[in-house]
XYZ file of C-alpha atoms in Angstrom:
390
model
C 209.497 82.687 154.721
C 209.241 84.717 158.349
C 211.164 87.772 159.494
C 210.839 89.312 162.813
C 209.908 93.219 160.709
C 208.830 93.486 157.238
C 209.325 96.539 155.591
C 207.394 97.859 152.971
C 209.816 100.586 150.574
C 213.354 100.981 150.309
C 213.304 104.709 150.421
C 215.450 106.219 153.219
C 212.774 105.493 155.929
C 212.838 101.794 155.212
C 216.497 101.308 154.133
C 217.147 103.479 157.731
C 214.747 101.063 159.993
C 216.199 98.109 158.388
C 219.701 99.135 159.157
C 219.494 100.444 162.646
C 217.665 97.259 163.415
C 220.233 95.107 162.054
C 222.535 96.985 164.544
C 220.105 96.107 167.774
C 220.045 92.156 165.923
C 216.553 92.539 164.639
C 215.481 90.701 161.586
C 213.870 92.613 158.385
C 213.100 92.042 154.876
C 213.251 95.092 152.907
C 210.041 94.857 149.963
C 210.297 97.230 147.181
C 208.196 97.949 143.869
C 211.027 100.119 141.849
C 214.420 98.476 141.100
C 217.394 99.331 142.469
C 219.063 101.702 139.714
C 215.419 103.972 140.432
C 216.055 103.970 144.011
C 219.930 104.919 143.740
C 219.000 107.744 141.377
C 215.748 109.276 142.437
C 216.145 113.010 143.080
C 214.672 114.112 145.979
C 215.989 116.528 148.827
C 219.374 117.460 149.610
C 219.210 119.473 153.108
C 220.006 117.450 156.464
C 219.557 118.759 160.016
C 222.218 118.565 162.383
C 220.185 115.242 164.070
C 219.783 112.975 160.731
C 223.738 113.482 159.950
C 224.446 112.623 163.493
C 222.313 109.278 163.338
C 223.885 108.633 160.108
C 226.914 109.071 161.248
C 226.611 106.877 164.525
C 225.119 104.175 162.455
C 228.172 104.021 160.626
C 226.996 104.699 157.455
C 227.759 108.200 157.643
C 231.968 108.333 156.057
C 231.439 109.512 152.422
C 228.465 111.660 153.699
C 231.889 113.463 155.727
C 233.635 113.539 153.293
C 231.709 114.618 150.487
C 228.667 116.558 152.563
C 228.783 120.464 152.409
C 228.284 121.427 155.722
C 226.828 124.939 156.268
C 226.477 127.021 159.326
C 224.016 129.807 157.296
C 221.178 130.440 154.835
C 220.300 133.475 153.152
C 217.037 135.249 152.798
C 216.871 137.867 150.020
C 214.673 140.439 149.571
C 213.971 144.140 148.746
C 216.960 144.463 147.070
C 219.579 143.408 150.081
C 220.567 139.562 151.387
C 220.167 138.781 154.732
C 222.357 136.041 156.706
C 220.826 133.755 159.187
C 223.824 132.879 161.225
C 223.734 129.581 162.932
C 227.099 129.626 164.143
C 225.898 132.547 166.320
C 221.984 131.605 166.927
C 222.951 127.870 167.076
C 226.355 127.110 168.145
C 227.417 123.834 167.920
C 224.277 123.083 164.953
C 224.268 123.107 161.174
C 223.055 121.502 158.099
C 224.961 119.275 155.740
C 223.891 119.280 151.716
C 224.149 115.693 150.387
C 221.245 114.126 148.396
C 218.880 112.195 149.267
C 219.621 109.434 146.758
C 223.122 109.379 147.872
C 222.299 108.463 151.037
C 220.148 105.853 149.638
C 223.163 104.647 147.977
C 224.923 104.273 151.220
C 222.186 102.596 152.979
C 221.348 100.010 150.280
C 225.080 99.283 150.323
C 225.802 98.511 153.837
C 222.665 96.343 154.038
C 223.868 94.717 151.502
C 227.268 94.138 152.861
C 225.899 93.228 156.070
C 223.568 90.278 154.544
C 220.153 92.559 154.555
C 217.314 91.044 152.492
C 216.366 93.750 150.622
C 213.681 93.077 147.320
C 213.280 95.328 144.460
C 211.033 94.800 141.425
C 208.549 93.599 144.162
C 204.601 92.990 142.158
C 201.324 93.496 144.078
C 202.874 93.553 147.496
C 199.632 93.382 149.962
C 199.511 93.780 154.002
C 197.199 91.241 155.585
C 196.046 90.435 159.119
C 196.976 93.917 160.604
C 195.053 94.006 164.074
C 196.266 90.607 164.868
C 199.511 89.380 166.298
C 200.674 87.478 163.257
C 200.326 90.382 160.648
C 201.990 89.117 157.385
C 202.716 90.157 153.649
C 202.138 88.726 150.018
C 203.910 89.602 146.411
C 203.787 87.778 143.212
C 203.017 83.873 144.570
C 205.098 84.573 148.149
C 203.607 85.289 151.755
C 205.783 86.482 154.003
C 205.169 86.350 158.056
C 205.942 88.640 160.886
C 205.753 90.461 163.672
C 205.386 94.102 162.846
C 205.248 95.643 159.506
C 206.834 99.032 158.609
C 204.923 101.237 155.961
C 207.515 103.546 154.541
C 206.322 103.677 151.284
C 205.735 106.891 150.701
C 202.307 108.938 150.187
C 201.304 106.885 147.026
C 202.264 103.522 148.510
C 199.998 100.513 149.585
C 200.840 100.932 153.279
C 198.687 103.786 154.268
C 195.250 102.617 152.079
C 195.567 99.070 153.543
C 194.334 100.920 156.760
C 190.642 100.762 157.418
C 188.291 103.498 156.528
C 187.397 105.351 159.577
C 190.502 105.084 161.518
C 192.514 107.733 160.351
C 192.144 111.657 160.434
C 193.500 112.782 157.529
C 194.795 116.368 157.533
C 195.783 118.486 154.311
C 196.423 121.893 152.519
C 197.227 122.406 148.624
C 198.996 125.656 148.172
C 198.028 126.937 144.852
C 201.804 126.761 143.201
C 204.081 124.443 142.536
C 208.206 124.621 142.257
C 209.946 123.756 139.396
C 213.468 121.803 140.251
C 216.271 121.663 137.837
C 219.708 120.563 138.161
C 222.673 122.189 136.387
C 225.989 121.574 135.797
C 227.873 124.603 137.145
C 229.286 125.323 140.472
C 227.188 127.378 142.752
C 226.937 130.945 142.423
C 227.010 131.385 146.406
C 228.026 129.467 149.461
C 225.091 128.567 150.890
C 221.484 128.317 150.258
C 219.759 131.307 149.591
C 215.651 131.795 149.462
C 214.667 134.928 147.702
C 211.139 136.370 147.822
C 210.531 138.622 144.756
C 207.425 139.781 143.304
C 207.688 137.725 140.117
C 207.974 134.833 142.724
C 209.914 132.209 144.896
C 213.501 131.055 144.086
C 216.011 128.806 145.826
C 219.623 129.212 144.865
C 221.212 125.660 146.700
C 223.639 122.996 145.595
C 224.112 119.594 145.120
C 228.376 119.686 145.591
C 231.195 121.923 144.253
C 230.181 121.208 140.717
C 226.280 120.888 140.346
C 223.978 123.442 141.276
C 220.196 122.742 142.546
C 217.347 125.764 141.879
C 213.874 125.757 142.451
C 211.419 128.590 140.808
C 207.605 128.598 142.112
C 205.354 128.541 139.543
C 201.684 127.959 138.755
C 199.926 124.535 140.168
C 200.111 122.009 137.568
C 202.842 123.779 135.504
C 203.637 121.930 132.614
C 207.923 121.313 132.713
C 207.271 121.201 128.990
C 206.408 124.840 128.792
C 210.199 125.793 130.588
C 213.043 125.398 128.376
C 216.620 126.084 129.590
C 216.498 129.395 128.301
C 213.446 130.591 129.975
C 214.470 129.227 133.278
C 217.519 131.168 133.377
C 216.351 134.277 132.185
C 214.074 133.756 135.776
C 216.053 132.739 138.168
C 218.513 135.274 137.031
C 215.325 137.699 137.548
C 214.476 136.488 140.682
C 218.350 135.785 142.217
C 220.317 138.721 140.420
C 218.671 140.976 143.064
C 221.490 142.255 145.339
C 224.249 144.368 143.594
C 227.384 142.147 142.667
C 225.486 138.718 142.581
C 226.171 137.134 139.292
C 224.571 134.038 138.688
C 226.184 131.508 136.614
C 224.662 129.460 134.009
C 225.330 126.140 132.714
C 223.879 122.578 131.776
C 220.575 121.417 132.910
C 220.405 117.849 133.126
C 217.315 117.419 135.035
C 213.797 119.554 135.341
C 210.711 118.292 137.085
C 207.721 120.120 138.710
C 206.916 119.450 142.257
C 203.275 120.256 143.658
C 203.206 121.634 147.050
C 201.230 120.238 149.845
C 200.905 119.720 153.391
C 199.732 116.301 154.651
C 199.243 114.155 158.064
C 197.336 111.097 158.617
C 197.072 110.555 162.479
C 197.465 107.952 164.301
C 200.669 106.645 162.238
C 200.123 102.980 163.753
C 197.182 100.751 163.567
C 197.260 96.911 164.416
C 200.837 95.769 164.248
C 201.606 98.056 161.037
C 203.126 101.304 161.919
C 203.485 103.941 159.195
C 207.270 106.059 158.668
C 208.464 109.018 156.457
C 206.194 110.542 153.594
C 203.355 107.463 154.104
C 202.007 109.257 157.001
C 203.407 112.916 156.438
C 204.234 115.320 153.684
C 205.605 118.995 154.102
C 206.090 121.407 151.614
C 209.882 121.600 150.571
C 210.231 125.100 151.707
C 211.420 124.066 155.270
C 213.609 121.121 154.239
C 211.828 118.722 156.421
C 211.080 116.057 154.264
C 213.426 113.512 154.738
C 214.425 114.698 158.556
C 211.109 113.759 159.745
C 211.658 110.379 158.021
C 214.759 109.418 159.953
C 213.123 110.992 163.304
C 210.285 108.590 163.185
C 212.278 105.367 162.254
C 214.536 106.501 165.191
C 211.805 105.766 167.778
C 210.323 102.954 165.487
C 213.482 101.426 166.174
C 213.766 102.599 169.749
C 210.384 101.056 170.383
C 210.594 97.607 168.890
C 214.271 96.898 170.860
C 212.220 97.625 173.596
C 210.024 94.900 172.823
C 211.991 92.371 171.450
C 214.346 92.878 174.649
C 211.740 93.061 177.274
C 208.474 91.816 175.906
C 207.232 96.076 177.062
C 205.028 97.705 174.144
C 204.813 101.061 176.427
C 206.764 102.643 173.310
C 205.042 101.362 170.815
C 202.009 101.989 172.169
C 203.642 105.806 172.627
C 204.982 105.901 168.951
C 201.995 107.851 167.008
C 201.629 110.437 169.599
C 205.919 110.871 169.908
C 206.349 111.350 166.383
C 203.160 113.452 165.210
C 204.575 116.059 168.041
C 207.670 116.844 165.833
C 205.656 116.364 162.777
C 203.128 118.903 163.728
C 206.127 121.271 164.697
C 207.773 120.839 161.318
C 204.225 121.223 159.580
C 203.761 124.892 161.068
C 207.268 125.553 160.610
C 207.464 124.461 156.711
C 204.187 126.499 156.285
C 205.404 129.253 157.702
C 208.647 128.916 155.408
C 206.038 128.906 152.506
C 203.881 131.283 153.446
C 206.553 133.971 154.249
C 208.596 133.815 150.806
C 205.941 132.409 148.355
C 203.754 135.166 145.937
C 199.852 134.505 146.739
C 197.420 136.440 144.930
C 198.735 139.942 143.432
C 195.201 141.970 144.538
C 196.666 141.369 148.146
C 198.692 144.593 148.889
C 197.684 143.607 152.921
C 199.155 139.957 152.333
C 202.495 141.228 150.728
C 203.189 144.061 153.214
C 202.756 141.390 156.279
C 205.348 139.510 154.470
C 207.558 141.703 154.323
C 206.949 142.863 157.630
C 207.872 139.266 159.063
C 210.870 139.639 156.973
C 212.050 142.579 158.382
C 211.261 141.028 161.763
C 213.264 137.939 161.577
C 216.151 139.219 159.563
C 216.687 142.624 162.446
C 215.961 140.362 165.693
C 218.568 137.699 166.984
C 215.252 136.252 168.820
C 213.297 135.840 166.065
C 216.478 134.593 163.655
C 216.847 131.937 166.401
C 213.106 130.871 165.754
C 214.008 130.112 162.219
C 217.811 128.730 163.000
C 216.989 126.472 165.130
C 213.988 124.791 163.616
C 216.041 124.646 160.181
C 218.824 122.757 161.712
C 216.578 120.674 163.095
C 214.748 120.718 167.183
C 217.561 118.250 168.842
C 215.925 114.298 169.772
C 214.096 113.903 172.662
C 213.077 117.612 173.002
C 209.761 116.891 170.886
C 209.194 113.531 172.314
């Protein structure tokens, strides 16, 4: 077999890349080791930046997003017994976030690619990447071989793409955090119209949602925590303790139908290119979910990669391909800092660090009382415009 771009991974990065390339008349084949049902129901992030929403709408895969997505014009920072709204409509006019589950984005992209005759292959075994440092790279899987001009590694942090790069080529930066997130989905109407980020002495909590009937919650827990230690009653009791800290707020409870513990880490591998292999999304970088940047960075990566490949196929110029890693990493490192900052601002660290505790409260007071500080949070949260970080 032969195609122009071989894509490893059918997550949002790989699927969106395949779709955007198709719109430019560039062929691709997507290889995914998991089954379609698993991929379409894998619970992940749900906060889309303004630029991500615009990208999906412009690519004609945003109809359901516009119908069902929840557009938010602000978030609440809750601490010290009070709630403080960060008003996007005032601080970054015309820009907002949309709450729409990552698995829904994946469903929309799969449907679009299959409707267009896209070549998506699920449950593919033993994918391997070869001859990446030549102009004739190829992929093998099972007993088959796929020749291509370029390979896009969109297979996540634990995928095969990044480890294929020879030792010594990449510089890897990593930070592990001394806590994790316990995330749940519950069949209960959200208790607030916008996301609530709560900082308490008991630890961080996040009130989010997926639809008018489904709520999403996160609790800061110990690193390596076993989800079996958290029966439903304990989860609701702890969420109430961390969220019912302002007068008049009462947390609605309901059936919990999904729960999992997510480790917190920051990671960047650079450069995001080796020969004809280009990394995108989680295969190149991971951010703690506090800043809601993971999916959005993947979209930014594949926008740049699509533009670069279109230039190469259009006039043979490799300038954008050569600049791909630098351009991506500028935005990646901005998002890394923002995600680290939000994490350190809102989570409880060592209980015997009263100095750090006071610094957190001081900065929270600053962010919630200064329009300039709040605007910095807001513009990073809704996403910096494309082009501004390239």
